[in-house]
Coordinates of C-alpha atoms and ligand atoms in Angstrom, one line a residue:
M1 CA 171.8 75.0 89.4
D2 CA 174.7 77.1 90.5
I3 CA 174.6 80.8 91.3
R4 CA 177.5 82.7 89.2
I5 CA 178.4 85.7 91.2
T6 CA 180.0 88.9 89.7
K7 CA 181.0 91.2 92.7
T8 CA 180.7 95.1 92.0
T9 CA 184.1 97.0 91.5
A10 CA 182.2 100.4 92.7
P11 CA 180.7 99.7 96.1
K12 CA 178.1 102.3 97.3
A13 CA 178.6 103.7 100.6
K14 CA 176.6 102.2 103.3
P15 CA 174.2 104.6 105.1
A16 CA 175.9 106.6 107.6
D17 CA 173.0 107.0 110.0
E18 CA 170.9 104.1 110.7
S19 CA 168.1 106.0 112.3
K20 CA 167.2 107.7 108.7
L21 CA 166.9 104.4 106.8
G22 CA 162.8 104.6 106.3
F23 CA 161.8 102.0 104.1
G24 CA 163.0 101.1 101.0
K25 CA 164.8 104.1 99.9
I26 CA 168.4 102.5 99.4
T27 CA 169.4 99.4 97.8
T28 CA 172.6 97.3 98.1
D29 CA 175.5 96.8 96.0
H30 CA 174.1 93.4 94.1
M31 CA 170.7 92.0 92.9
F32 CA 170.0 88.4 91.9
L33 CA 168.8 87.4 88.2
M34 CA 167.5 84.4 86.5
N35 CA 165.9 84.3 83.1
Y36 CA 162.9 81.9 82.1
D37 CA 162.7 81.0 78.3
E38 CA 160.0 78.7 76.8
G39 CA 161.8 75.3 76.1
Q40 CA 165.1 76.3 78.6
G41 CA 163.2 76.7 81.8
W42 CA 164.7 79.0 84.5
H43 CA 168.1 79.3 83.9
D44 CA 171.1 81.6 84.1
A45 CA 171.1 82.4 87.7
R46 CA 173.4 85.0 88.6
I47 CA 174.2 87.9 90.9
V48 CA 175.3 90.9 89.5
P49 CA 176.1 94.4 90.7
Y50 CA 172.9 96.2 91.3
G51 CA 171.7 98.3 88.3
P52 CA 169.0 99.4 85.6
I53 CA 167.5 96.1 83.7
E54 CA 166.6 96.7 79.9
L55 CA 163.2 96.2 78.5
D56 CA 161.5 96.5 75.3
P57 CA 158.7 98.8 75.4
T58 CA 156.2 96.4 74.7
A59 CA 157.4 93.9 77.2
M60 CA 154.3 92.2 78.5
C61 CA 154.6 93.3 82.5
L62 CA 154.3 97.1 81.4
H63 CA 150.8 96.5 79.5
Y64 CA 149.2 93.5 81.3
G65 CA 150.9 93.4 84.6
Q66 CA 151.9 89.7 84.7
A67 CA 154.3 90.3 87.9
D68 CA 154.1 89.3 91.4
F69 CA 156.4 89.3 94.5
E70 CA 157.4 88.4 97.8
G71 CA 158.7 90.4 100.8
M72 CA 160.9 89.2 103.5
K73 CA 163.6 90.3 105.8
A74 CA 167.2 89.3 107.2
Y75 CA 167.8 90.2 110.7
R76 CA 171.3 90.7 112.4
T77 CA 171.2 89.5 115.9
A78 CA 173.1 91.2 119.0
E79 CA 176.2 88.5 118.3
G80 CA 176.4 89.8 114.8
K81 CA 174.7 86.5 112.9
I82 CA 172.3 87.2 110.3
Q83 CA 169.2 85.1 109.9
L84 CA 166.1 84.9 107.8
F85 CA 162.6 84.0 109.2
R86 CA 160.6 81.4 107.5
P87 CA 162.0 81.8 103.8
M88 CA 160.3 78.6 102.6
E89 CA 157.0 80.2 103.4
N90 CA 157.7 83.1 101.2
M91 CA 159.1 80.7 98.2
K92 CA 155.9 78.4 98.7
R93 CA 153.6 81.7 98.5
L94 CA 155.5 82.8 95.3
N95 CA 154.5 79.8 93.6
L96 CA 150.9 80.2 94.8
S97 CA 151.0 83.6 93.1
N98 CA 152.8 82.3 90.1
D99 CA 150.3 79.6 89.6
R100 CA 147.3 81.9 89.5
L101 CA 149.1 84.4 87.1
C102 CA 150.4 81.9 84.6
I103 CA 153.8 82.2 85.7
P104 CA 156.0 79.2 85.4
A105 CA 157.1 77.8 89.0
I106 CA 160.4 78.3 90.5
D107 CA 162.3 75.9 92.5
E108 CA 161.2 76.6 96.1
E109 CA 164.6 75.3 97.5
F110 CA 166.4 77.0 94.8
G111 CA 164.7 80.4 95.7
V112 CA 165.8 80.2 99.3
K113 CA 169.3 79.3 98.2
A114 CA 169.0 82.6 95.8
V115 CA 168.0 84.6 98.6
K116 CA 170.5 83.3 101.2
T117 CA 173.5 84.0 98.9
L118 CA 172.5 87.4 98.1
V119 CA 172.3 88.3 101.8
E120 CA 175.8 86.5 102.3
V121 CA 177.4 88.7 99.3
D122 CA 175.3 92.0 100.6
A123 CA 176.0 90.8 104.2
D124 CA 177.5 94.0 105.6
W125 CA 174.3 95.9 104.3
V126 CA 172.4 94.3 106.9
P127 CA 171.7 97.0 109.5
H128 CA 173.1 96.9 113.0
N129 CA 170.5 99.5 115.1
V130 CA 167.9 98.0 117.3
G131 CA 165.0 97.2 115.1
T132 CA 166.5 97.6 111.4
S133 CA 166.7 95.0 108.8
L134 CA 167.7 94.1 105.7
Y135 CA 164.1 93.9 103.4
I136 CA 164.4 91.6 100.5
R137 CA 162.2 91.9 97.5
P138 CA 162.1 88.7 95.2
F139 CA 159.9 89.5 91.9
I140 CA 158.9 88.1 88.9
F141 CA 157.8 89.8 85.8
A142 CA 156.9 88.6 82.0
V143 CA 159.1 90.4 79.6
D144 CA 157.9 89.0 76.0
P145 CA 158.2 91.8 73.4
L146 CA 154.7 91.4 71.8
L147 CA 151.1 93.4 72.5
G148 CA 149.3 90.3 72.3
V149 CA 147.8 89.1 75.8
H150 CA 148.9 85.6 76.6
P151 CA 150.9 83.9 79.3
A152 CA 154.2 84.9 78.9
K153 CA 157.1 82.6 77.7
H154 CA 159.9 84.9 78.7
L155 CA 160.6 86.1 82.4
I156 CA 162.6 87.5 84.9
F157 CA 163.3 86.4 88.5
C158 CA 164.9 89.3 90.3
I159 CA 165.5 89.9 94.0
V160 CA 167.1 93.1 95.3
C161 CA 167.5 94.2 99.1
S162 CA 166.8 97.4 100.9
P163 CA 168.2 98.1 104.7
V164 CA 165.4 99.4 106.4
G165 CA 164.7 101.4 109.8
A166 CA 162.9 100.1 112.5
Y167 CA 159.3 100.8 111.6
Y168 CA 158.3 102.1 115.0
A169 CA 160.9 105.1 115.7
S170 CA 159.6 105.1 119.5
G171 CA 157.6 102.0 120.5
L172 CA 154.7 100.2 119.1
A173 CA 152.2 103.3 117.9
P174 CA 148.6 102.7 117.3
V175 CA 147.3 103.4 114.0
K176 CA 143.6 105.1 112.7
I177 CA 142.0 102.8 110.1
Y178 CA 139.4 103.9 108.1
V179 CA 136.9 101.1 106.7
E180 CA 136.4 101.5 103.1
P181 CA 133.0 101.3 101.7
K182 CA 133.1 101.9 98.2
Y183 CA 136.4 100.4 96.5
V184 CA 137.1 97.1 96.9
R185 CA 140.7 95.3 96.8
A186 CA 139.8 91.7 95.9
V187 CA 136.8 89.3 95.2
T188 CA 136.5 85.7 95.4
G189 CA 137.9 83.9 92.3
G190 CA 140.3 87.1 91.8
T191 CA 143.8 87.3 93.0
G192 CA 143.4 88.8 96.4
F193 CA 145.3 85.7 98.0
T194 CA 148.5 86.5 95.7
K195 CA 151.1 89.0 95.9
A196 CA 150.1 89.9 92.4
A197 CA 151.6 93.4 91.5
A198 CA 148.1 94.6 90.3
N199 CA 146.7 94.1 93.7
Y200 CA 148.3 97.1 94.7
A201 CA 147.7 99.4 92.0
I202 CA 144.2 98.8 92.5
S203 CA 144.5 99.6 96.3
L204 CA 146.2 103.0 96.0
K205 CA 142.7 105.0 95.5
A206 CA 141.0 104.1 98.7
Q207 CA 144.2 104.8 100.6
E208 CA 144.5 108.2 99.2
V209 CA 141.0 108.9 100.1
A210 CA 141.6 107.7 103.8
S211 CA 144.7 109.7 104.0
K212 CA 142.7 112.7 103.3
Q213 CA 140.7 111.9 106.1
G214 CA 143.7 111.7 108.4
Y215 CA 143.5 107.8 108.6
E216 CA 146.8 105.9 108.0
Q217 CA 145.5 102.4 106.4
V218 CA 142.2 101.3 104.9
L219 CA 140.1 98.4 106.1
W220 CA 139.0 96.2 103.4
L221 CA 135.6 94.8 103.3
D222 CA 134.7 91.7 101.1
G223 CA 133.9 92.5 97.2
V224 CA 130.4 90.8 97.3
H225 CA 128.6 91.7 100.6
R226 CA 130.7 94.6 101.7
K227 CA 130.3 93.2 105.0
Y228 CA 133.1 90.8 106.0
I229 CA 136.3 91.7 106.8
D230 CA 139.3 90.8 104.5
E231 CA 142.5 92.8 105.4
V232 CA 143.8 96.0 106.8
G233 CA 146.3 97.9 104.0
A234 CA 148.8 95.3 103.0
M235 CA 148.3 93.4 106.3
N236 CA 146.1 90.5 107.9
V237 CA 143.9 91.7 110.6
F238 CA 142.9 90.4 114.1
F239 CA 140.4 91.4 116.7
V240 CA 140.1 90.5 120.4
V241 CA 136.6 90.2 121.0
D242 CA 135.0 89.1 124.4
G243 CA 138.3 87.1 125.0
E244 CA 138.4 85.4 121.5
V245 CA 141.1 86.3 118.8
I246 CA 139.6 86.3 115.7
T247 CA 141.1 86.7 112.0
P248 CA 139.2 86.4 108.9
S249 CA 139.3 82.9 107.3
L250 CA 141.4 82.5 104.1
D251 CA 138.4 80.4 102.5
R252 CA 137.2 83.2 100.4
G253 CA 140.0 83.3 98.6
S254 CA 140.2 87.3 98.6
I255 CA 142.7 87.5 101.5
L256 CA 146.7 87.1 101.2
G257 CA 147.7 84.3 103.7
G258 CA 150.4 86.3 105.6
I259 CA 153.5 84.5 107.2
T260 CA 153.2 86.7 110.0
R261 CA 149.5 86.0 110.3
K262 CA 150.2 82.3 110.4
S263 CA 152.9 82.7 113.0
C264 CA 150.7 85.0 115.3
I265 CA 148.1 82.0 114.8
E266 CA 150.8 79.4 116.1
V267 CA 152.1 81.6 118.9
L268 CA 148.8 82.5 120.1
R269 CA 147.7 78.8 120.3
D270 CA 150.9 77.7 121.9
K271 CA 150.5 80.3 124.7
G272 CA 146.7 78.9 125.2
Y273 CA 144.6 81.8 123.6
K274 CA 141.5 80.9 121.8
V275 CA 141.9 81.7 118.5
T276 CA 139.2 81.5 115.6
E277 CA 140.0 81.7 111.9
R278 CA 136.3 82.8 110.6
D279 CA 134.2 85.3 108.6
I280 CA 133.7 88.2 110.7
S281 CA 131.6 91.3 109.8
I282 CA 131.9 95.0 110.3
D283 CA 128.2 94.8 112.0
E284 CA 129.4 92.1 114.6
L285 CA 132.2 94.4 115.3
E286 CA 130.1 97.3 115.8
E287 CA 127.9 95.7 118.0
A288 CA 130.6 94.1 119.9
F289 CA 131.9 97.8 120.5
D290 CA 128.5 99.2 121.7
E291 CA 128.4 96.2 124.3
G292 CA 132.0 97.0 125.4
K293 CA 133.3 93.7 124.1
F294 CA 135.6 95.0 121.7
D295 CA 138.9 94.7 123.1
E296 CA 141.6 95.0 120.6
A297 CA 142.3 94.8 117.1
F298 CA 145.9 94.9 115.3
G299 CA 147.4 94.3 111.7
T300 CA 149.9 91.9 111.1
G301 CA 152.9 91.7 108.3
T302 CA 156.4 91.4 107.8
A303 CA 157.0 95.2 107.7
A304 CA 155.7 96.2 110.7
V305 CA 155.0 93.0 112.4
I306 CA 152.2 93.9 114.4
S307 CA 150.2 97.1 113.8
P308 CA 147.9 98.0 116.9
I309 CA 144.7 99.9 115.8
G310 CA 143.7 102.6 118.1
E311 CA 140.6 103.4 116.0
L312 CA 138.1 102.4 113.2
K313 CA 135.6 104.4 111.2
Y314 CA 133.0 103.1 109.5
G315 CA 130.6 105.3 108.1
D316 CA 129.7 108.1 110.5
K317 CA 130.8 105.7 113.4
V318 CA 134.0 106.1 115.1
M319 CA 135.2 103.4 117.7
P320 CA 138.1 104.3 119.6
L321 CA 140.1 101.2 121.0
T322 CA 142.4 100.6 124.0
G323 CA 142.3 104.3 124.8
G324 CA 145.4 105.1 122.4
K325 CA 147.6 102.4 124.4
I326 CA 148.7 99.1 123.1
G327 CA 146.6 96.1 123.9
P328 CA 148.0 93.0 125.9
V329 CA 147.9 90.4 122.9
S330 CA 149.4 92.9 120.3
Q331 CA 152.3 93.8 122.8
M332 CA 152.6 89.8 123.6
L333 CA 152.9 89.0 119.7
Y334 CA 155.1 91.7 119.0
D335 CA 157.3 90.8 121.8
T336 CA 157.7 87.1 120.8
L337 CA 158.0 87.5 117.1
T338 CA 160.5 90.1 117.2
G339 CA 162.6 88.3 120.0
I340 CA 162.5 85.1 117.5
Q341 CA 163.7 87.5 114.6
W342 CA 166.6 89.3 116.4
G343 CA 167.6 86.3 118.0
K344 CA 166.6 87.3 121.7
L345 CA 164.4 84.7 122.4
E346 CA 164.5 80.7 121.8
D347 CA 163.5 79.9 118.4
K348 CA 161.1 77.0 119.9
F349 CA 159.2 76.8 116.4
N350 CA 162.2 76.2 114.4
W351 CA 161.2 79.3 112.4
I352 CA 164.9 80.7 111.8
E353 CA 167.3 80.2 108.8
P354 CA 171.1 81.3 109.4
V355 CA 172.7 82.8 106.6
S356 CA 176.6 82.3 106.6
D357 CA 179.2 84.7 105.6
Q358 CA 180.8 82.9 103.0
Y359 CA 180.7 85.1 100.1
R360 CA 181.0 88.5 101.9
I361 CA 183.0 91.4 100.2
Ligands
PLP1 C1 152.3 90.8 102.0 C2 151.0 90.8 102.6 C3 150.6 90.6 104.2 C4 151.3 90.2 105.1 O1 151.8 89.0 104.7 P1 153.6 88.5 105.4 O2 153.8 87.2 104.9 O3 153.0 88.6 106.8 O4 154.4 89.7 105.3 C5 149.1 90.7 104.1 N1 148.4 91.3 103.2 C6 148.6 91.7 101.8 C7 147.6 92.2 101.2 C8 149.9 91.4 101.6 O5 150.4 91.8 100.5

């Protein structure tokens, strides 16, 4: 399938000060669109000037949340080249989400091509400052104008891009985490392993409770026993206990399989660390903390790459970690992954996918 390109005649001004970009506040000049209609499949792939999308008020996504998304980035290297990090993994995961939500699958190779072409068209929007990047948001939503609950027959696949700032303005900073005792994010058999839009709506309440108490993120316990650790906010989580690097196993189906998580496991194994994917309970962590064996904890995700955890609060128990500093495993993973992403380190795992500039305005 070809991608029809209609360039904007009114390009927006690029951000003057890249140190003030923040996250997701501005969008680029173009967006990718493709429609699904029963009988036709996915069709009419196009890149058009960025702008509002008209929906019928009964559009299914607005009522029943049949919608999912992905999150990835384009990075500008010191030489000015633009590159993506494991984009095929995002498209595979989008189809995993699609399957769970009865959304028709996309062609994964074509999805990567769509991302690359859009980034090429908006290449000048990929920011230059150290640590900045172009955040890419592919998403799919059901638009059938019908109030009945059923799998949609008409959907839109859209990709938008947003130049984003360095996540850490002044180096890696540890975050304080609130272990959520009441609300759950996901349960076995549910949608926790997908990037279903609804997963994020139901996580807001706990985030609000945590924020009010001065904590930045929520640590989610499993929805059945309220005991095993799932994730931290919208990041996967790792613990270093007595020399072993542990991350919750994906087997329960309540955890999103992060591409950063997967990459961290590969880097750790390559460097000879002992990494275990298994269930780990909050009680085990408390015990390790009391015995002085809880060395480090960190979250992983595309936005922050590595988010070191400086403190965990579970009920009345406050567990400060690494004395406000960055643990050695967190630092090593951050340096390695960002080094590969921004082209400062050799891409020994073959994770980088270059973007050319043939469609640049
Ligand atoms: C997107 C996401 C992650 C991180 O995935 P990456 O592919 O590493 O960005 C982790 N947990 C949740 C709930 C997510 O939505």
